[in-house]
Structures are given as C-alpha cells and as structure tokens.
Amino acid sequence: MPEVSIRHLDKIYDGGVQAVWDFNLDIADGEFIVLVGPSGCGKSTTLRMVAGLEDITKGELIIDGKNCTRLPPKDRDIAMVFQNYALYGHMTIYENMAFSLTLRKENKNIIHRKVMAAAEILDLKSQLNKKPKQLSGGQRQRVAIGRAIVRNPKVFLFDEPLSNLDAKLRGAMRRELMLLHKKLGATMMYVTHDQTEALTLADRIVCMSMGHVQQIGKPIELYDHPANTFIATFIGLPPMNMFEGRVEDGKFVSEYFTYKLDAGQAKLLQSYDGQRVILGVRPENITRTGSVELSITNNENLGMNTLVHGKVGGTKNVVCKFAEWCNYKVGDVIKIGFDTQKMHFFEMPRTQKNADGAEVIVEYGKAIR
Amino acid sequence: MKTLSPTEQIVNTDIMRYKPNRLPAMLALLSLVFNVLYFCLLYGFKNSFFSNWKIGASVVITLITLLFTFLASEGIKGYNKKYCITLIVLAVVQIARIFILPLQALANDQAGPENLALSVRYFGLDLSSEAYCAILIIWLSLSAACLIASAVLGYINCTKLEKFNSAIESGEIDIDGALKEEEVETAANTEVK
C-alpha cells in the first residue's frame, strides 16, 4: 500500500482561479518525491494541500490508509519544513526542536532523547544552547529539519527549503538532505523550482506547469524521454534546442536547415509526413561534425566543457555543449551535427488566442515515440 | 515524591544545558512587577508630608532597581552566577526601603492630629494611611522575597550546572551512555506497565 495516495486533487481559489488540475500521485513508503516546475505552476499549492494548510477543493488525500482530505494539519502526522525556517527567535535551538513535542505534552526525558538524536544526525549538538540568530542560514535550515525529525512523522514535506541559501551552501545542504533521506528512510515530498535539486534528490520527479502534471518519472526518464516540449525545455541546463519544421519524404525540413532522417527516425515519423513537428536536441548531443552551419555569437569556457552559443540560419539561437576546451571567436562559422540516437521529436503544441489576441499554449507538444 | 534514578538525574541536568534558567528569571521579573505596584501606590497620594527630596531619591532608586532587576533576570537566565549577588543586593535595597518611606509615613501620620493625614486613591479605592503604608510594605516585602528566591534558586541551578559541565569535561559522566540507559529503563518500565 502506498504511504501517500493523492487522487484527482483540484484547487480552486475563491476568485474562481484554478491552481491545480486533477493531480494524481501514489507515493511509496520511503520514497523521495520532488515537485518541480516554474513559479505559479501549482507545486507549492499541492504541497500545502497535502499539509492541510490549503483546503482541498476536490479529490482525496490518503496518508497511510487514512483519509486525510478534511483532517486538520495536526492530525495528519506530517511535518513541514519551510523556506524561511519559521524558527522562534526567543527560544534556544533545543527549545525550537523540542517545541512540537512540548506542545504534545510528551515526557521531557523522551523529548530530550529525541532532540539529542536529531541533533546528532544533523550535527547540531554544539549549537543547541544558541539562539537562531546566532546560526548561519544552513544551520537554521538544519534546525528546521531537526524540528521535523523529532516528530517522527509519516511524511516530511519540504517547501523550497534551500532557496534562501547561497549556491555553495545549497550544494552542501543538498548532499546532506540526500544522506538524511538514506538515514531516515522516510517518505518525503519536496517542492523546488531548481531542476538540479530535483534531478539529484528525487527518486521520482513530478514536473508541473500551469497547474497540470506534465510528467512523473525517475530523473533519468524525464531527462532522456521528456513527455512533451515543456519537460524537454525545462529539464536540462542549458535547455534543449528546439527546431520547428516539417517532415517531407524522409527529411526534416526547417527554415534553418534540412536534415535527412535515418531509417529509424523515418519510420517513427512516417505518419507525420507533410505535418509540422518539432525537433529537439540537447546541447551536449550536438557534435562538431555535420552539415548545419552555426555562426558563433559567444564562447563560454567552463573548464570541464565549453558552451558555444550561435545562430543557425541567421536567426535561430542554438546552444552547444562541447566536452573540449574551445576558443571560437564571435563571427566564426562552424559545421555542427546531431547525435542521431539522442534526437527527440515532438508534435506541435496546441495554442489558443486569449482575450488580448495573443497566442497561448493550451497543450504542450507531445513526444513522438 | 518520586525519587529519580541516577540516570534520570543526569538526563534532567543535561536538559538544563540547553534551556535557560527560566524560573529564577521569572521570579526576578515578578519582583519587578511588585516593585511597579509599589511605586504606583507610593506616588498615588494627593497630599503628603514627604513631598520633598525623599521623593526625588525614591524615584531614582526605583528606576535603578527596575533596571538592575531586569538586567539580573537576563543574567541569571543564562546561568551566570554573578547575578545572584546583584539579586541579593536588590533584595536588601527593597527591604531597606520598607524602613524609609512607608514606616516613616506611618509614624508621621500617627504622631498627632496636627500632621496632615494621607489621602490616597489606589485602583479606585480610597485608602486610609494605615492601609496605604501596609500595602506599600507588602509590595516591597513580596518584591524582596522574589529576589531572594530568584537568587537562591539561580545559585543552586548555576552550581549544579557548573559541576555537571566539569564532570562531563573530566569524563566522569557519559551523556550518550546515560541517554541509552534511560531509554532502556523507560522501555522496561513501559513493558512492566
């Protein structure tokens, strides 16, 4: 039986704005689920509905076999860690960590044991008699996590816990979270807009956009087999290069270049002959041998690889990631090609005109498989 | 009363390391409240013989005691033993004050009809000079009592913690071991129940 089961969850705010549409997810015991997506995609709203901080408009939430849809947060046996730590400034770290148990009127020796055990895990033992303002951001976030650990909840919820930290500390905390998950073996739901966090931490990623779940899968599945154009461009840094074109007699014809499809690709796109499709290629799957001309606009050496920015066909921006150290100058023209095994094809996205007459995407282009 | 096992005593003292010395600090703050009640009454008279330099001195002493009581309460909260002395000094000041204004006022009032009787309104009540002086003495006594209790309790806790810390440093006490032992004891007790 899954630890958490979310069925057909909808969130409609009082003004009629729908933030989450038909969210479905089963989370297994001990699984680390990351909800990722751009700002306003509904990921935090979903997490807050699981936490009980937002009412569930429609749908069902089951935690460990118990229907928690209408239960108040305190009865759901969950613990949430917030972006802004939410620590009590006048209390010591020990008291902050012990607070929830003190409220429950637990025996003080048991509280002590639990706090000390959590402090040991999080390496906070030497900080326990300090006040939150005496700690760094990373330590404060560890305290917030410790406060969740002492409760020994069924599910841990994290709402962008690392967003307030600088890049270096974020990396360190990310590793600590991974270790913590291994140590505790707890079920965790984690919200972030940072795809690096999602890819490194998750057992499974739930990628959201416009209130809809776009794809659920293991990080490698989302990276290697994106379900649609949104996932393709959202997951991966730099994002995937996308070229619109048409399938014509075994060729992909775009306004920038013509590419001869191999036998496998031609078979895959057989039913799309004469139709518009999108070709996607990740920057690292672009090779320096081929027939497509790229006019260099920027050369960024990153040490372990080089990001080469350029234009194809004079207008289309393309980013390439070469493993070698390159020294191209602005205006240089090179020939590039694509790794045929790593090319992605998508249907065209479905668009609609909004009230202002602007075209908006209502459905992302699905992957052709 | 339930007697604590040695392990439980260790755990209880260990908890003190991470929590402020709250009870003595609260007692010090309570003495501050009594002090406030005292001066609300002291300056509540409408007419009095002692509208002279004593009032000025009393205001200054009140301000000083309020400030130092607060500082001492914060100090004792952090297990700083030195503040016990401050608290005792403050208690002595409060006791001494009983013999300055309240008792002098009472003596003066009772000296004869030629002396002007005190006229005081306190929380909506008209007080006789005897009641006025008695209440002043009560507030000061309570304030002093709280300060003494705070100092004594604070001293006991500070000493206990000091000894505990030095025992940890010298390796006489093993906290982790005690915690494990305590866990086993709790589990055994639960099973028995």
Coordinates of C-alpha atoms in Angstrom, one line a residue:
Chain A
M1 CA 0.0 0.0 0.0
P2 CA 1.4 3.4 -0.9
E3 CA 2.2 5.7 2.0
V4 CA 0.5 8.7 0.4
S5 CA -2.2 8.5 -2.2
I6 CA -3.4 11.6 -3.9
R7 CA -6.5 11.2 -6.1
H8 CA -7.9 13.8 -8.6
L9 CA -6.9 16.7 -6.5
D10 CA -8.2 20.1 -7.6
K11 CA -7.6 23.5 -6.1
I12 CA -9.9 26.4 -7.0
Y13 CA -9.5 29.6 -5.1
D14 CA -12.4 31.8 -4.1
G15 CA -12.0 34.1 -7.1
G16 CA -12.5 31.1 -9.4
V17 CA -8.8 30.7 -10.3
Q18 CA -7.9 27.0 -10.6
A19 CA -4.3 26.5 -9.4
V20 CA -4.2 22.7 -9.5
W21 CA -6.0 20.4 -12.0
D22 CA -6.6 16.7 -11.4
F23 CA -3.4 15.9 -9.5
N24 CA -2.9 12.1 -9.1
L25 CA 0.1 10.5 -7.4
D26 CA 0.9 7.4 -5.4
I27 CA 4.0 7.8 -3.1
A28 CA 5.5 4.6 -1.8
D29 CA 6.9 4.2 1.7
G30 CA 10.3 5.8 1.9
E31 CA 10.2 7.4 -1.5
F32 CA 11.6 10.9 -2.2
I33 CA 9.3 12.8 -4.5
V34 CA 10.2 16.1 -5.9
L35 CA 7.6 18.5 -7.3
V36 CA 9.3 20.8 -9.8
G37 CA 8.1 23.5 -12.1
P38 CA 8.2 27.2 -12.8
S39 CA 6.7 29.8 -10.4
G40 CA 2.9 29.7 -10.3
C41 CA 2.7 26.1 -11.6
G42 CA 0.8 24.9 -8.5
K43 CA 3.5 22.8 -6.9
S44 CA 3.5 24.7 -3.6
T45 CA -0.3 24.7 -3.5
T46 CA -0.3 21.0 -3.9
L47 CA 2.2 20.6 -1.1
R48 CA 0.2 22.9 1.1
M49 CA -3.0 20.9 0.4
V50 CA -1.2 17.7 1.5
A51 CA 0.0 19.6 4.6
G52 CA -3.5 20.8 5.3
L53 CA -2.6 24.5 5.0
E54 CA -4.9 24.9 2.0
D55 CA -8.4 23.3 1.7
I56 CA -8.8 20.6 -0.9
T57 CA -11.5 21.8 -3.3
K58 CA -12.0 18.4 -4.9
G59 CA -10.3 15.0 -4.7
E60 CA -9.0 12.7 -2.0
L61 CA -5.8 12.6 0.1
I62 CA -4.9 9.3 1.8
I63 CA -1.9 9.0 4.1
D64 CA -1.0 5.6 5.4
G65 CA -4.5 4.3 4.6
K66 CA -6.3 7.1 6.5
N67 CA -8.4 9.6 4.6
C68 CA -6.9 13.0 5.5
T69 CA -8.8 15.1 2.9
R70 CA -10.7 17.1 5.6
L71 CA -8.4 16.5 8.6
P72 CA -6.7 19.5 10.3
P73 CA -2.9 19.6 9.8
K74 CA -2.1 18.5 13.3
D75 CA -3.9 15.2 12.8
R76 CA -2.2 14.3 9.5
D77 CA 1.1 13.1 11.1
I78 CA 3.2 15.1 8.7
A79 CA 6.0 17.6 9.3
M80 CA 6.7 20.6 7.0
V81 CA 9.9 22.5 6.5
F82 CA 9.5 26.0 5.2
Q83 CA 11.8 28.2 3.0
N84 CA 12.1 30.8 5.7
Y85 CA 12.9 28.3 8.5
A86 CA 10.0 29.6 10.8
L87 CA 12.1 29.3 14.0
Y88 CA 11.2 31.1 17.2
G89 CA 13.8 33.7 17.8
H90 CA 13.4 33.9 21.6
M91 CA 13.9 30.2 22.0
T92 CA 17.2 28.2 22.0
I93 CA 17.8 25.7 19.2
Y94 CA 17.0 22.9 21.7
E95 CA 13.7 24.5 22.6
N96 CA 12.9 25.1 18.9
M97 CA 13.5 21.5 18.1
A98 CA 11.5 20.3 21.2
F99 CA 8.6 22.7 20.7
S100 CA 6.2 20.5 18.9
L101 CA 6.7 17.7 21.4
T102 CA 6.4 20.1 24.3
L103 CA 3.0 21.2 22.9
R104 CA 2.0 17.5 22.8
K105 CA 3.0 17.3 26.5
E106 CA 5.5 14.5 25.9
N107 CA 7.7 13.3 28.8
K108 CA 10.7 15.7 29.0
N109 CA 13.2 12.9 29.0
I110 CA 11.7 11.4 25.9
I111 CA 11.8 14.9 24.3
H112 CA 15.4 15.2 25.3
R113 CA 16.3 11.9 23.8
K114 CA 14.6 12.7 20.5
V115 CA 16.1 16.1 20.3
M116 CA 19.6 14.8 21.0
A117 CA 19.2 12.1 18.4
A118 CA 18.1 14.6 15.8
A119 CA 20.9 17.0 16.7
E120 CA 23.4 14.1 16.3
I121 CA 22.0 13.3 12.9
L122 CA 22.2 16.9 11.8
D123 CA 25.4 17.7 13.6
L124 CA 23.8 20.4 15.7
K125 CA 24.8 19.2 19.2
S126 CA 27.2 22.1 19.8
Q127 CA 24.6 24.6 18.7
L128 CA 21.7 23.5 20.9
N129 CA 22.0 26.3 23.6
K130 CA 22.3 29.1 21.0
K131 CA 19.5 31.2 19.6
P132 CA 18.6 31.1 15.9
K133 CA 20.1 34.5 15.1
Q134 CA 23.5 33.1 16.2
L135 CA 23.4 30.5 13.4
S136 CA 24.1 30.6 9.7
G137 CA 21.3 30.1 7.1
G138 CA 22.3 26.5 6.5
Q139 CA 22.4 25.7 10.3
R140 CA 19.0 27.3 10.7
Q141 CA 17.6 25.2 8.0
R142 CA 19.1 22.1 9.7
V143 CA 17.3 23.2 12.8
A144 CA 14.0 23.4 10.9
I145 CA 14.6 19.9 9.6
G146 CA 15.5 18.7 13.1
R147 CA 12.2 20.1 14.3
A148 CA 10.5 17.9 11.7
I149 CA 12.6 14.9 12.5
V150 CA 11.9 14.8 16.3
R151 CA 8.2 14.4 15.5
N152 CA 8.9 11.2 13.6
P153 CA 6.1 11.9 11.1
K154 CA 4.8 9.6 8.4
V155 CA 5.6 12.2 5.7
F156 CA 8.2 15.0 5.5
L157 CA 7.1 18.0 3.4
F158 CA 9.7 20.5 2.2
D159 CA 8.7 23.8 0.6
E160 CA 11.7 25.1 -1.2
P161 CA 13.9 24.7 1.9
L162 CA 17.2 25.7 0.2
S163 CA 16.0 28.8 -1.7
N164 CA 17.3 31.2 0.9
L165 CA 20.8 29.8 0.9
D166 CA 23.8 30.8 -1.3
A167 CA 24.8 28.5 -4.1
K168 CA 27.7 26.8 -2.2
L169 CA 25.7 26.1 0.9
R170 CA 22.8 24.9 -1.2
G171 CA 25.0 22.3 -2.8
A172 CA 26.2 21.2 0.7
M173 CA 22.7 21.1 2.1
R174 CA 21.5 19.1 -0.9
R175 CA 24.0 16.4 -0.2
E176 CA 23.1 16.5 3.5
L177 CA 19.4 16.0 2.6
M178 CA 20.3 13.0 0.4
L179 CA 22.2 11.5 3.3
L180 CA 19.4 12.3 5.7
H181 CA 16.8 10.6 3.5
K182 CA 19.1 7.5 3.3
K183 CA 19.5 7.5 7.1
L184 CA 15.8 8.0 8.0
G185 CA 14.3 6.1 5.1
A186 CA 11.3 8.4 5.4
T187 CA 8.7 9.4 2.9
M188 CA 9.5 12.9 1.6
M189 CA 7.7 15.4 -0.7
Y190 CA 9.9 18.2 -1.8
V191 CA 9.0 21.3 -3.7
T192 CA 11.6 23.2 -5.7
H193 CA 11.9 25.3 -8.9
D194 CA 15.5 24.2 -9.1
Q195 CA 15.9 21.4 -11.6
T196 CA 19.4 20.5 -10.2
E197 CA 17.8 19.8 -6.8
A198 CA 15.1 17.8 -8.5
L199 CA 17.4 15.7 -10.5
T200 CA 19.9 15.0 -7.7
L201 CA 17.4 14.4 -4.8
A202 CA 14.4 12.7 -6.3
D203 CA 13.5 9.0 -6.6
R204 CA 10.7 10.3 -8.8
I205 CA 10.1 13.8 -10.2
V206 CA 6.6 15.3 -10.7
C207 CA 7.0 18.1 -13.2
M208 CA 4.2 20.6 -13.2
S209 CA 3.2 23.5 -15.4
M210 CA 0.0 25.7 -15.5
G211 CA -1.5 23.6 -12.6
H212 CA -1.2 20.3 -14.6
V213 CA 1.2 17.4 -14.0
Q214 CA 3.2 17.2 -17.2
Q215 CA 5.2 14.1 -16.4
I216 CA 6.0 11.8 -13.5
G217 CA 9.1 9.6 -13.6
K218 CA 12.6 8.9 -12.5
P219 CA 15.0 11.8 -13.1
I220 CA 16.7 10.0 -16.0
E221 CA 13.3 9.2 -17.6
L222 CA 12.4 12.9 -17.6
Y223 CA 15.8 13.8 -19.0
D224 CA 16.1 11.2 -21.7
H225 CA 12.5 10.7 -22.6
P226 CA 10.7 14.0 -22.0
A227 CA 6.9 13.6 -22.4
N228 CA 6.4 17.0 -24.1
T229 CA 8.1 20.2 -25.2
F230 CA 7.7 21.7 -21.7
I231 CA 9.7 18.9 -20.0
A232 CA 12.2 19.0 -22.8
T233 CA 13.0 22.6 -22.3
F234 CA 12.5 22.8 -18.5
I235 CA 14.7 19.8 -17.5
G236 CA 18.3 20.2 -18.5
L237 CA 20.7 23.1 -18.4
P238 CA 21.2 24.7 -20.9
P239 CA 17.8 23.7 -22.2
M240 CA 17.1 21.6 -25.2
N241 CA 17.4 23.3 -28.6
M242 CA 14.0 23.1 -30.4
F243 CA 13.6 23.5 -34.1
E244 CA 10.2 23.7 -35.8
G245 CA 9.9 22.1 -39.2
R246 CA 8.1 19.7 -41.5
V247 CA 8.5 16.0 -42.3
E248 CA 8.9 15.7 -46.0
D249 CA 10.0 12.5 -47.8
G250 CA 12.2 11.1 -45.0
K251 CA 13.6 14.5 -44.3
F252 CA 13.1 17.1 -41.5
V253 CA 12.9 20.4 -43.3
S254 CA 13.1 23.6 -41.2
E255 CA 13.6 27.2 -42.3
Y256 CA 17.1 26.9 -40.9
F257 CA 18.3 23.6 -42.3
T258 CA 17.3 20.3 -43.8
Y259 CA 18.1 17.1 -42.0
K260 CA 18.0 13.6 -43.6
L261 CA 16.3 11.3 -41.2
D262 CA 17.8 7.9 -40.6
A263 CA 15.7 4.7 -41.1
G264 CA 14.5 4.5 -37.5
Q265 CA 13.5 8.2 -37.4
A266 CA 11.8 8.0 -40.8
K267 CA 9.7 5.0 -39.5
L268 CA 8.9 6.9 -36.3
L269 CA 7.7 10.0 -38.3
Q270 CA 6.0 8.0 -41.1
S271 CA 2.5 9.1 -40.0
Y272 CA 3.6 12.7 -39.7
D273 CA 4.7 13.1 -43.3
G274 CA 3.7 16.5 -44.5
Q275 CA 3.0 17.7 -41.0
R276 CA 4.7 20.2 -38.8
V277 CA 6.8 18.7 -35.9
I278 CA 9.5 19.9 -33.5
L279 CA 13.0 18.5 -33.4
G280 CA 14.7 18.7 -30.1
V281 CA 18.4 18.2 -29.4
R282 CA 20.2 18.7 -26.1
P283 CA 23.3 20.9 -26.3
E284 CA 25.6 18.0 -25.3
N285 CA 24.2 15.9 -28.2
I286 CA 25.4 18.4 -30.8
T287 CA 28.6 17.3 -32.5
R288 CA 31.2 19.3 -34.2
T289 CA 30.9 17.3 -37.4
G290 CA 27.8 17.7 -39.6
S291 CA 26.3 19.8 -42.3
V292 CA 24.4 22.5 -40.3
E293 CA 26.2 25.9 -40.3
L294 CA 26.4 27.6 -36.9
S295 CA 27.5 31.2 -36.7
I296 CA 29.2 31.7 -33.3
T297 CA 27.9 34.5 -31.1
N298 CA 29.6 33.6 -27.8
N299 CA 32.1 31.1 -26.5
E300 CA 32.0 30.2 -22.7
N301 CA 34.8 28.1 -21.4
L302 CA 33.7 26.4 -18.1
G303 CA 36.8 24.4 -17.6
M304 CA 35.3 20.9 -17.9
N305 CA 33.4 21.9 -21.1
T306 CA 32.6 24.8 -23.4
L307 CA 29.2 26.3 -24.0
V308 CA 29.1 27.7 -27.6
H309 CA 26.2 30.0 -28.4
G310 CA 25.4 30.7 -32.0
K311 CA 22.8 31.2 -34.7
V312 CA 21.6 28.7 -37.3
G313 CA 20.1 30.0 -40.5
G314 CA 21.0 33.5 -39.3
T315 CA 18.1 33.8 -36.8
K316 CA 17.7 30.6 -34.7
N317 CA 19.6 30.7 -31.4
V318 CA 21.4 27.4 -30.6
V319 CA 23.5 26.4 -27.6
C320 CA 26.1 23.6 -27.9
K321 CA 27.9 22.0 -25.1
F322 CA 31.3 20.6 -26.2
A323 CA 33.4 18.4 -23.9
E324 CA 36.6 20.0 -25.3
W325 CA 38.0 23.4 -24.5
C326 CA 37.1 25.6 -27.5
N327 CA 38.4 29.0 -28.5
Y328 CA 35.9 30.2 -31.1
K329 CA 35.6 33.9 -31.8
V330 CA 32.4 35.8 -32.4
G331 CA 31.5 35.5 -36.1
D332 CA 33.3 32.2 -36.7
V333 CA 31.2 29.7 -38.6
I334 CA 31.4 26.0 -37.8
K335 CA 29.6 22.9 -39.0
I336 CA 27.5 21.0 -36.5
G337 CA 25.6 17.8 -36.5
F338 CA 23.3 15.9 -34.1
D339 CA 23.7 12.6 -32.3
T340 CA 21.0 10.6 -34.1
Q341 CA 20.5 8.4 -31.0
K342 CA 19.7 11.4 -28.9
M343 CA 17.3 13.3 -31.1
H344 CA 13.7 14.0 -29.9
F345 CA 10.6 14.7 -32.0
F346 CA 7.5 16.4 -30.7
E347 CA 4.1 17.2 -32.1
M348 CA 3.3 20.9 -32.4
P349 CA 1.8 22.5 -29.2
R350 CA -1.9 23.3 -29.3
T351 CA -2.4 27.0 -29.0
Q352 CA -5.4 29.3 -28.5
K353 CA -5.9 33.0 -28.7
N354 CA -6.5 34.7 -25.4
A355 CA -8.7 37.8 -24.7
D356 CA -5.8 40.1 -25.8
G357 CA -5.5 38.2 -29.1
A358 CA -2.1 36.7 -28.1
E359 CA -1.4 33.0 -28.9
V360 CA -1.1 31.0 -25.7
I361 CA -0.1 27.3 -25.3
V362 CA -3.0 25.2 -24.0
E363 CA -1.3 21.9 -24.5
Y364 CA 2.4 21.3 -25.0
G365 CA 3.6 19.3 -28.0
K366 CA 3.7 15.6 -27.1
A367 CA 6.7 13.5 -27.7
I368 CA 6.6 11.3 -30.7
R369 CA 7.7 7.8 -29.7
Chain B
M1 CA 7.5 12.1 45.9
K2 CA 9.1 10.1 43.1
T3 CA 12.8 9.6 43.5
L4 CA 14.9 9.9 40.4
S5 CA 17.3 7.3 39.3
P6 CA 21.0 8.4 38.8
T7 CA 20.4 8.2 35.0
E8 CA 17.3 10.3 35.2
Q9 CA 19.2 12.9 37.3
I10 CA 21.9 13.0 34.7
V11 CA 19.4 13.5 31.9
N12 CA 17.5 16.1 33.8
T13 CA 20.7 18.1 34.4
D14 CA 21.7 17.6 30.8
I15 CA 18.4 19.3 29.7
M16 CA 19.4 22.3 31.8
R17 CA 22.4 22.8 29.5
Y18 CA 20.1 23.7 26.6
K19 CA 17.3 25.6 28.4
P20 CA 17.5 29.0 30.0
N21 CA 17.4 29.3 33.8
R22 CA 13.8 30.3 33.5
L23 CA 12.3 30.0 36.9
P24 CA 14.8 32.3 38.7
A25 CA 14.5 34.8 35.8
M26 CA 10.7 34.7 36.1
L27 CA 10.9 35.3 39.8
A28 CA 13.1 38.3 39.3
L29 CA 10.6 39.7 36.8
L30 CA 7.8 39.0 39.3
S31 CA 9.7 41.1 41.8
L32 CA 9.8 43.8 39.2
V33 CA 6.0 43.7 39.0
F34 CA 5.7 44.1 42.8
N35 CA 8.1 47.0 42.6
V36 CA 5.8 48.6 40.0
L37 CA 2.8 48.1 42.1
Y38 CA 4.7 49.6 45.0
F39 CA 5.6 52.9 43.2
C40 CA 2.1 53.2 41.6
L41 CA 0.9 53.3 45.2
L42 CA 3.7 55.4 46.6
Y43 CA 3.2 58.2 44.1
G44 CA -0.6 57.9 44.3
F45 CA -1.1 60.2 47.3
K46 CA -2.8 63.5 46.9
N47 CA -1.2 65.3 49.8
S48 CA 1.7 64.3 52.0
F49 CA 4.3 65.5 54.3
F50 CA 7.1 63.9 52.3
S51 CA 6.9 65.9 49.1
N52 CA 10.5 66.8 49.4
W53 CA 13.9 65.4 48.4
K54 CA 12.9 61.9 49.5
I55 CA 10.5 61.7 46.6
G56 CA 13.3 62.5 44.2
A57 CA 15.6 60.0 45.7
S58 CA 12.8 57.4 45.7
V59 CA 12.2 57.9 42.0
V60 CA 15.9 57.5 41.3
I61 CA 16.1 54.3 43.5
T62 CA 13.0 52.9 41.8
L63 CA 14.4 53.4 38.4
I64 CA 17.8 51.9 39.4
T65 CA 16.1 48.8 41.0
L66 CA 13.9 48.3 37.9
L67 CA 16.8 48.5 35.6
F68 CA 19.1 46.2 37.6
T69 CA 16.3 43.7 38.3
F70 CA 15.7 43.3 34.6
L71 CA 19.4 43.0 33.9
A72 CA 19.9 40.5 36.7
S73 CA 16.9 38.4 35.4
E74 CA 18.5 38.3 32.0
G75 CA 21.9 37.4 33.5
I76 CA 20.5 34.6 35.7
K77 CA 18.6 33.3 32.7
G78 CA 22.0 32.5 31.1
Y79 CA 23.2 30.6 34.3
N80 CA 25.6 33.5 35.2
K81 CA 26.2 33.0 38.9
K82 CA 27.5 36.6 39.5
Y83 CA 24.0 37.9 39.1
C84 CA 22.9 36.1 42.2
I85 CA 24.9 38.8 44.1
T86 CA 23.1 41.5 42.2
L87 CA 19.7 39.9 43.1
I88 CA 20.6 39.7 46.8
V89 CA 21.8 43.4 46.8
L90 CA 18.5 44.4 45.2
A91 CA 16.6 42.4 47.8
V92 CA 18.5 44.2 50.6
V93 CA 17.6 47.6 48.9
Q94 CA 13.9 46.6 48.8
I95 CA 14.0 45.6 52.5
A96 CA 15.7 48.8 53.4
R97 CA 13.1 50.8 51.6
I98 CA 10.4 49.4 53.9
F99 CA 12.1 51.4 56.7
I100 CA 12.4 54.6 54.8
L101 CA 9.2 55.9 53.3
P102 CA 6.3 53.6 54.3
L103 CA 7.3 53.3 58.0
Q104 CA 8.3 56.9 58.3
A105 CA 5.0 58.0 56.7
L106 CA 3.0 55.8 59.1
A107 CA 5.0 57.1 62.1
N108 CA 4.4 60.7 60.9
D109 CA 0.7 60.1 60.4
Q110 CA 0.3 58.6 63.8
A111 CA 2.3 61.4 65.5
G112 CA -0.6 63.6 66.1
P113 CA -3.6 65.3 64.5
E114 CA -1.5 68.3 63.6
N115 CA 0.0 66.2 60.9
L116 CA -1.8 66.0 57.6
A117 CA -3.4 62.6 57.0
L118 CA -2.5 60.9 53.8
S119 CA -5.2 60.8 51.1
V120 CA -4.7 58.1 48.5
R121 CA -6.7 56.5 45.7
Y122 CA -5.4 53.2 44.6
F123 CA -7.1 51.2 41.8
G124 CA -10.4 53.1 42.5
L125 CA -10.2 52.7 46.3
D126 CA -9.7 55.4 48.9
L127 CA -7.1 54.1 51.4
S128 CA -6.5 55.1 54.9
S129 CA -3.0 56.0 55.8
E130 CA -2.6 52.6 57.7
A131 CA -3.8 50.6 54.7
Y132 CA -1.6 52.7 52.4
C133 CA 1.5 52.0 54.4
A134 CA 0.7 48.4 54.9
I135 CA 0.2 47.8 51.2
L136 CA 3.5 49.5 50.5
I137 CA 5.2 47.3 52.9
I138 CA 3.6 44.2 51.4
W139 CA 4.7 45.0 47.9
L140 CA 8.2 45.7 49.0
S141 CA 8.3 42.5 51.0
L142 CA 7.0 40.4 48.2
S143 CA 9.5 42.0 45.8
A144 CA 12.3 41.3 48.2
A145 CA 11.1 37.7 48.7
C146 CA 11.0 37.1 45.0
L147 CA 14.5 38.5 44.6
I148 CA 15.9 36.3 47.3
A149 CA 14.1 33.2 45.9
S150 CA 15.4 34.0 42.5
A151 CA 19.0 34.4 43.8
V152 CA 18.9 31.2 45.8
L153 CA 17.3 29.1 43.0
G154 CA 19.6 30.7 40.5
Y155 CA 22.6 29.9 42.6
I156 CA 21.6 26.3 43.1
N157 CA 21.0 25.8 39.4
C158 CA 24.2 27.5 38.3
T159 CA 26.2 25.5 40.7
K160 CA 24.5 22.3 39.6
L161 CA 25.2 23.0 36.0
E162 CA 28.8 24.1 36.7
K163 CA 29.5 20.8 38.4
F164 CA 27.8 18.9 35.7
N165 CA 29.8 20.6 33.0
S166 CA 33.1 20.0 34.8
A167 CA 32.1 16.3 35.3
I168 CA 31.4 16.0 31.5
E169 CA 34.8 17.6 30.8
S170 CA 36.6 15.3 33.1
G171 CA 34.8 12.3 31.6
E172 CA 33.0 11.3 34.8
I173 CA 29.7 11.5 33.1
D174 CA 28.8 9.9 29.7
I175 CA 25.8 11.6 28.4
D176 CA 25.2 9.3 25.4
G177 CA 25.5 6.3 27.7
A178 CA 23.1 7.8 30.2
L179 CA 20.6 8.6 27.4
K180 CA 20.8 5.0 26.1
E181 CA 20.4 3.6 29.7
E182 CA 17.5 5.9 30.3
E183 CA 15.8 4.7 27.1
V184 CA 16.3 1.1 28.2
E185 CA 14.8 1.9 31.6
T186 CA 11.8 3.7 30.0
A187 CA 11.2 0.7 27.7
A188 CA 11.4 -1.7 30.7
N189 CA 9.0 0.4 32.7
T190 CA 6.6 0.6 29.8
E191 CA 6.7 -3.2 29.4
V192 CA 6.0 -3.7 33.1
K193 CA 3.0 -1.4 32.9

